[in-house]
Short mmCIF file of C-alpha atoms in Angstrom, two decimals:
data_model
loop_
_atom_site.label_atom_id
_atom_site.label_comp_id
_atom_site.label_asym_id
_atom_site.label_seq_id
_atom_site.Cartn_x
_atom_site.Cartn_y
_atom_site.Cartn_z
CA MET X 1 174.97 117.82 120.30
CA VAL X 2 173.36 115.09 118.22
CA ILE X 3 170.61 115.88 115.75
CA VAL X 4 168.17 112.98 115.51
CA LEU X 5 166.47 112.73 112.15
CA HIS X 6 163.59 110.30 111.64
CA TYR X 7 162.59 109.80 108.04
CA LEU X 8 159.74 108.30 106.12
CA PHE X 9 160.78 104.74 105.32
CA SER X 10 161.30 104.58 101.56
CA SER X 11 163.26 103.18 98.65
CA SER X 12 164.33 104.01 95.14
CA HIS X 13 165.28 101.92 92.16
CA LEU X 14 167.21 104.71 90.40
CA ALA X 15 170.49 103.58 88.87
CA LEU X 16 172.19 106.66 90.35
CA HIS X 17 171.91 105.17 93.83
CA SER X 18 173.89 102.17 94.98
CA VAL X 19 174.59 100.76 98.41
CA GLN X 20 177.86 98.92 98.98
CA TRP X 21 177.69 96.60 101.97
CA PRO X 22 180.74 95.32 103.84
CA THR X 23 181.66 91.71 103.16
CA LYS X 24 181.47 90.85 106.85
CA GLU X 25 178.56 92.18 108.89
CA ARG X 26 179.68 93.75 112.14
CA GLU X 27 177.81 95.18 115.07
CA PHE X 28 178.86 98.61 113.81
CA SER X 29 179.25 98.40 110.01
CA MET X 30 180.29 101.20 107.63
CA PRO X 31 178.77 100.91 104.14
CA THR X 32 178.51 103.76 101.62
CA ILE X 33 175.65 105.13 99.57
CA THR X 34 176.56 106.72 96.24
CA ILE X 35 174.38 109.47 94.78
CA GLY X 36 175.64 110.63 91.42
CA GLU X 37 179.26 111.53 92.14
CA THR X 38 178.78 111.94 95.89
CA ASN X 39 179.64 109.18 98.37
CA ILE X 40 178.01 109.29 101.80
CA ASP X 41 179.56 107.06 104.45
CA TYR X 42 177.28 105.93 107.21
CA ALA X 43 177.21 103.48 110.09
CA VAL X 44 174.65 100.77 110.76
CA GLU X 45 174.23 100.24 114.49
CA ARG X 46 172.01 97.49 115.88
CA ARG X 47 170.42 97.99 119.30
CA ALA X 48 168.58 95.25 121.15
CA ARG X 49 166.13 97.62 122.83
CA ARG X 50 165.30 99.66 119.74
CA LYS X 51 161.86 98.95 118.27
CA HIS X 52 161.96 101.20 115.19
CA PRO X 53 164.67 102.31 112.75
CA ALA X 54 165.98 105.87 112.68
CA ILE X 55 168.68 108.00 111.09
CA HIS X 56 170.99 110.07 113.28
CA ILE X 57 173.16 112.90 111.99
CA SER X 58 175.65 114.17 114.52
CA SER X 59 176.93 117.73 114.78
CA ASP X 60 180.10 116.63 112.97
CA GLN X 61 177.99 115.38 110.03
CA LYS X 62 178.38 111.66 110.71
CA VAL X 63 175.42 109.56 109.59
CA THR X 64 174.25 106.57 111.63
CA VAL X 65 171.32 104.28 110.91
CA LEU X 66 169.98 102.85 114.17
CA VAL X 67 167.95 99.67 113.78
CA PRO X 68 166.51 96.89 115.93
CA GLU X 69 168.83 93.95 116.49
CA LYS X 70 167.20 91.70 113.86
CA PHE X 71 166.32 94.40 111.34
CA ASP X 72 166.73 93.15 107.78
CA LEU X 73 169.56 94.58 105.67
CA ASP X 74 167.29 94.87 102.64
CA ALA X 75 164.97 97.10 104.64
CA ILE X 76 167.91 99.35 105.57
CA GLU X 77 168.77 99.64 101.89
CA VAL X 78 165.17 100.60 101.15
CA LEU X 79 165.33 103.34 103.78
CA LEU X 80 168.57 104.84 102.49
CA HIS X 81 167.66 104.71 98.82
CA GLY X 82 164.47 106.59 99.53
CA LYS X 83 166.18 109.34 101.52
CA ALA X 84 169.35 109.75 99.47
CA GLN X 85 168.37 113.14 98.05
CA TRP X 86 167.25 114.31 101.48
CA LEU X 87 170.65 113.40 102.88
CA LEU X 88 172.41 115.37 100.15
CA LYS X 89 170.26 118.40 100.80
CA HIS X 90 170.51 118.48 104.58
CA LEU X 91 173.87 117.02 105.56
CA ASN X 92 175.47 120.46 105.58
CA GLN X 93 172.70 122.12 107.57
CA SER X 94 173.70 123.35 111.00
CA VAL X 95 170.16 123.70 112.39
CA PRO X 96 168.03 120.86 113.74
CA LEU X 97 165.39 119.50 111.38
CA PRO X 98 161.85 118.31 112.15
CA THR X 99 161.46 114.80 113.52
CA LEU X 100 159.39 112.45 111.37
CA PRO X 101 158.59 108.80 112.07
CA LEU X 102 160.01 106.14 109.81
CA LYS X 103 157.48 104.12 107.88
CA GLU X 104 157.77 100.39 108.39
CA PHE X 105 154.88 99.43 106.09
CA VAL X 106 152.92 97.62 108.78
CA SER X 107 149.27 97.71 109.79
CA GLY X 108 148.24 100.89 111.57
CA GLU X 109 150.48 103.32 109.72
CA GLY X 110 148.97 106.31 107.97
CA PHE X 111 149.20 106.98 104.23
CA LEU X 112 147.86 109.98 102.35
CA LEU X 113 145.58 109.79 99.32
CA LEU X 114 144.13 112.98 97.80
CA GLY X 115 144.99 114.80 101.02
CA ARG X 116 143.12 112.38 103.29
CA LEU X 117 144.84 110.12 105.80
CA TYR X 118 144.15 106.39 105.46
CA GLN X 119 145.23 103.62 107.80
CA LEU X 120 147.25 100.78 106.29
CA GLN X 121 146.07 97.23 106.89
CA VAL X 122 148.35 94.40 105.77
CA THR X 123 146.97 90.87 105.60
CA SER X 124 148.35 87.58 104.29
CA GLN X 125 146.43 85.00 102.31
CA SER X 126 147.52 81.75 100.71
CA LYS X 127 147.86 81.47 96.93
CA ILE X 128 146.91 85.05 96.18
CA THR X 129 148.25 87.74 93.89
CA PRO X 130 149.24 90.89 95.82
CA GLN X 131 146.47 93.49 95.74
CA VAL X 132 145.47 96.88 97.16
CA MET X 133 141.95 97.98 98.07
CA VAL X 134 140.57 101.20 99.56
CA ASP X 135 137.87 100.43 102.12
CA GLY X 136 136.44 103.39 103.99
CA ARG X 137 139.44 105.07 105.63
CA HIS X 138 141.69 102.03 105.19
CA ILE X 139 144.15 101.03 102.49
CA ARG X 140 144.24 97.25 102.55
CA VAL X 141 147.27 95.43 101.14
CA VAL X 142 147.00 91.67 100.70
CA ILE X 143 150.26 89.75 100.31
CA PRO X 144 151.01 86.05 99.77
CA MET X 145 151.30 84.00 102.94
CA THR X 146 154.48 82.42 101.57
CA LEU X 147 156.51 85.58 102.23
CA VAL X 148 158.80 85.53 105.26
CA PRO X 149 158.23 88.40 107.74
CA GLN X 150 161.58 90.02 106.90
CA GLN X 151 160.38 90.54 103.33
CA HIS X 152 157.16 92.28 104.26
CA PRO X 153 158.37 95.94 104.43
CA VAL X 154 160.07 95.81 101.05
CA ILE X 155 157.23 93.92 99.35
CA VAL X 156 154.43 96.01 100.88
CA ARG X 157 156.16 99.21 99.83
CA GLU X 158 156.65 97.97 96.28
CA ILE X 159 152.99 96.93 96.06
CA LEU X 160 151.89 100.35 97.31
CA VAL X 161 154.17 102.18 94.88
CA GLN X 162 152.80 100.26 91.91
CA TRP X 163 149.24 100.88 93.07
CA TYR X 164 149.77 104.62 93.61
CA LEU X 165 151.46 104.81 90.20
CA ALA X 166 148.53 103.15 88.44
CA GLU X 167 146.01 105.39 90.21
CA ALA X 168 148.09 108.48 89.43
CA LYS X 169 148.22 107.66 85.72
CA GLN X 170 144.44 107.64 85.56
CA LEU X 171 143.68 110.64 87.76
CA LEU X 172 146.46 112.91 86.49
CA SER X 173 145.47 112.18 82.89
CA GLU X 174 141.93 113.25 83.76
CA ARG X 175 143.15 116.49 85.37
CA ILE X 176 145.32 117.27 82.36
CA ASP X 177 142.31 116.76 80.08
CA HIS X 178 140.24 119.02 82.33
CA TYR X 179 142.68 121.93 82.18
CA VAL X 180 143.83 121.68 78.55
CA PRO X 181 140.91 123.78 77.20
CA ILE X 182 141.23 126.22 80.11
CA VAL X 183 144.97 126.82 79.73
CA GLY X 184 144.73 126.58 75.95
CA VAL X 185 147.46 124.08 75.25
CA ALA X 186 148.02 120.32 75.52
CA PRO X 187 151.13 118.24 76.14
CA THR X 188 152.53 116.31 73.20
CA ARG X 189 152.96 113.41 75.60
CA LEU X 190 152.23 112.76 79.28
CA LYS X 191 154.54 110.71 81.48
CA ILE X 192 153.78 109.66 85.07
CA ALA X 193 156.75 108.32 87.03
CA GLU X 194 158.72 108.70 90.26
CA TYR X 195 161.03 111.68 90.62
CA LYS X 196 163.12 112.43 93.68
CA SER X 197 163.50 116.19 93.49
CA ARG X 198 160.56 117.61 91.52
CA TRP X 199 156.81 117.28 91.21
CA GLY X 200 156.83 117.61 87.46
CA PHE X 201 158.50 119.20 84.47
CA CYS X 202 157.76 120.29 80.92
CA ARG X 203 160.22 119.80 78.08
CA GLU X 204 160.68 122.01 75.05
CA ASP X 205 159.24 119.26 72.84
CA GLY X 206 155.96 119.44 74.77
CA LEU X 207 156.33 116.38 76.99
CA ILE X 208 154.92 116.88 80.47
CA ALA X 209 156.06 114.58 83.27
CA LEU X 210 154.35 114.36 86.66
CA ASN X 211 155.43 112.68 89.88
CA TRP X 212 153.01 109.98 91.06
CA ARG X 213 153.65 111.06 94.66
CA ILE X 214 151.54 114.16 94.11
CA LEU X 215 148.51 111.85 94.26
CA GLN X 216 148.89 112.02 98.05
CA ALA X 217 148.30 115.79 98.09
CA PRO X 218 144.90 117.50 98.29
CA PRO X 219 143.08 117.88 94.94
CA SER X 220 143.73 121.64 94.89
CA VAL X 221 147.48 121.03 95.14
CA ILE X 222 147.36 118.35 92.44
CA ASP X 223 145.64 120.85 90.16
CA TYR X 224 148.34 123.42 90.93
CA VAL X 225 151.06 121.05 89.73
CA VAL X 226 149.05 120.16 86.61
CA VAL X 227 148.37 123.79 85.66
CA HIS X 228 151.95 124.76 86.53
CA GLU X 229 153.33 122.32 83.97
CA LEU X 230 150.72 123.13 81.33
CA THR X 231 151.61 126.81 81.68
CA HIS X 232 155.21 125.92 80.89
CA ARG X 233 154.04 124.99 77.39
CA PHE X 234 153.80 128.75 76.80
CA HIS X 235 156.52 129.90 79.20
CA LEU X 236 159.55 127.61 79.65
CA HIS X 237 160.83 129.69 82.56
CA HIS X 238 159.75 131.12 85.91
CA ARG X 239 159.82 134.79 85.04
CA GLN X 240 156.92 137.07 85.95
CA SER X 241 155.06 136.35 82.71
CA PHE X 242 154.84 132.69 83.74
CA TRP X 243 153.36 133.47 87.15
CA ASP X 244 150.94 135.98 85.62
CA ALA X 245 149.66 133.32 83.22
CA LEU X 246 149.36 130.79 86.03
CA SER X 247 147.45 133.21 88.24
CA ARG X 248 144.86 133.78 85.53
CA VAL X 249 143.87 130.12 85.85
CA LEU X 250 144.57 129.67 89.57
CA PRO X 251 144.43 133.04 91.38
CA ASP X 252 145.24 131.31 94.68
CA TYR X 253 148.22 129.36 93.31
CA ALA X 254 150.53 130.79 96.00
CA MET X 255 148.54 129.09 98.76
CA ARG X 256 148.65 125.77 96.90
CA LYS X 257 152.36 126.16 96.28
CA GLN X 258 152.94 126.87 99.96
CA TRP X 259 151.24 123.58 100.89
CA LEU X 260 153.88 121.73 98.89
CA ARG X 261 156.66 123.64 100.63
CA ASP X 262 155.20 122.86 104.04
CA HIS X 263 154.17 119.24 103.48
CA GLY X 264 156.10 117.98 100.46
CA ALA X 265 158.54 115.98 102.60
CA GLU X 266 155.61 114.02 104.06
CA LEU X 267 154.87 112.59 100.60
CA SER X 268 158.27 110.91 100.35
CA TRP X 269 158.57 107.33 101.57
#
């Protein structure tokens, strides 16, 4: 039996992840992705009739990336970097996992913002600085016309990441400010960045870090993450006293938390 796993197309620039490509490209190549101290071997198989990339994990735990015949190697690297932690988590699972489409960062794809689905529109213009605009139910990305088509997925993704990050810094700062007087404590410093395995954390020195990806979730879920981390300023643990304090601010926190469990993977690309 072969388990077919389709992932959200994504990348990461973390130093922990590196992809080592073979010196000579073959029809069936075998590079390795390194995550921390773990090496994951995988095959890259090109198929003339395939229109979209996908990741296959066989019952004997072999990983294969299936791509169209002319699919760019850089785009494959983007895909694997973005799903490295997912691979670590699920390679040893024996049960089939849900099938999700890969994102190719082309017009027509859906992207979440504050829990609402927007349609991506990518356009090219000459002599223009890349930009992102929200227009109705569309997220419009404008890229320079000088880019070759093979570069588009990587560039469009990077533009979107930087835009989401900038928007998250503003909105999450506002939500922190809103809840500080309610929770009764403020962070010593706020950091908004990309994290692969958590939505946020609070350090003993008072720093609170939040994952920009949470900007895709509904406002109620965003507030849950914000209040969760602020509550850690009083309780640096997850014992009952922490949850009691959290419930005094958000009595329905369990429902918001469940949304992240059910849909968190959809926010990774």
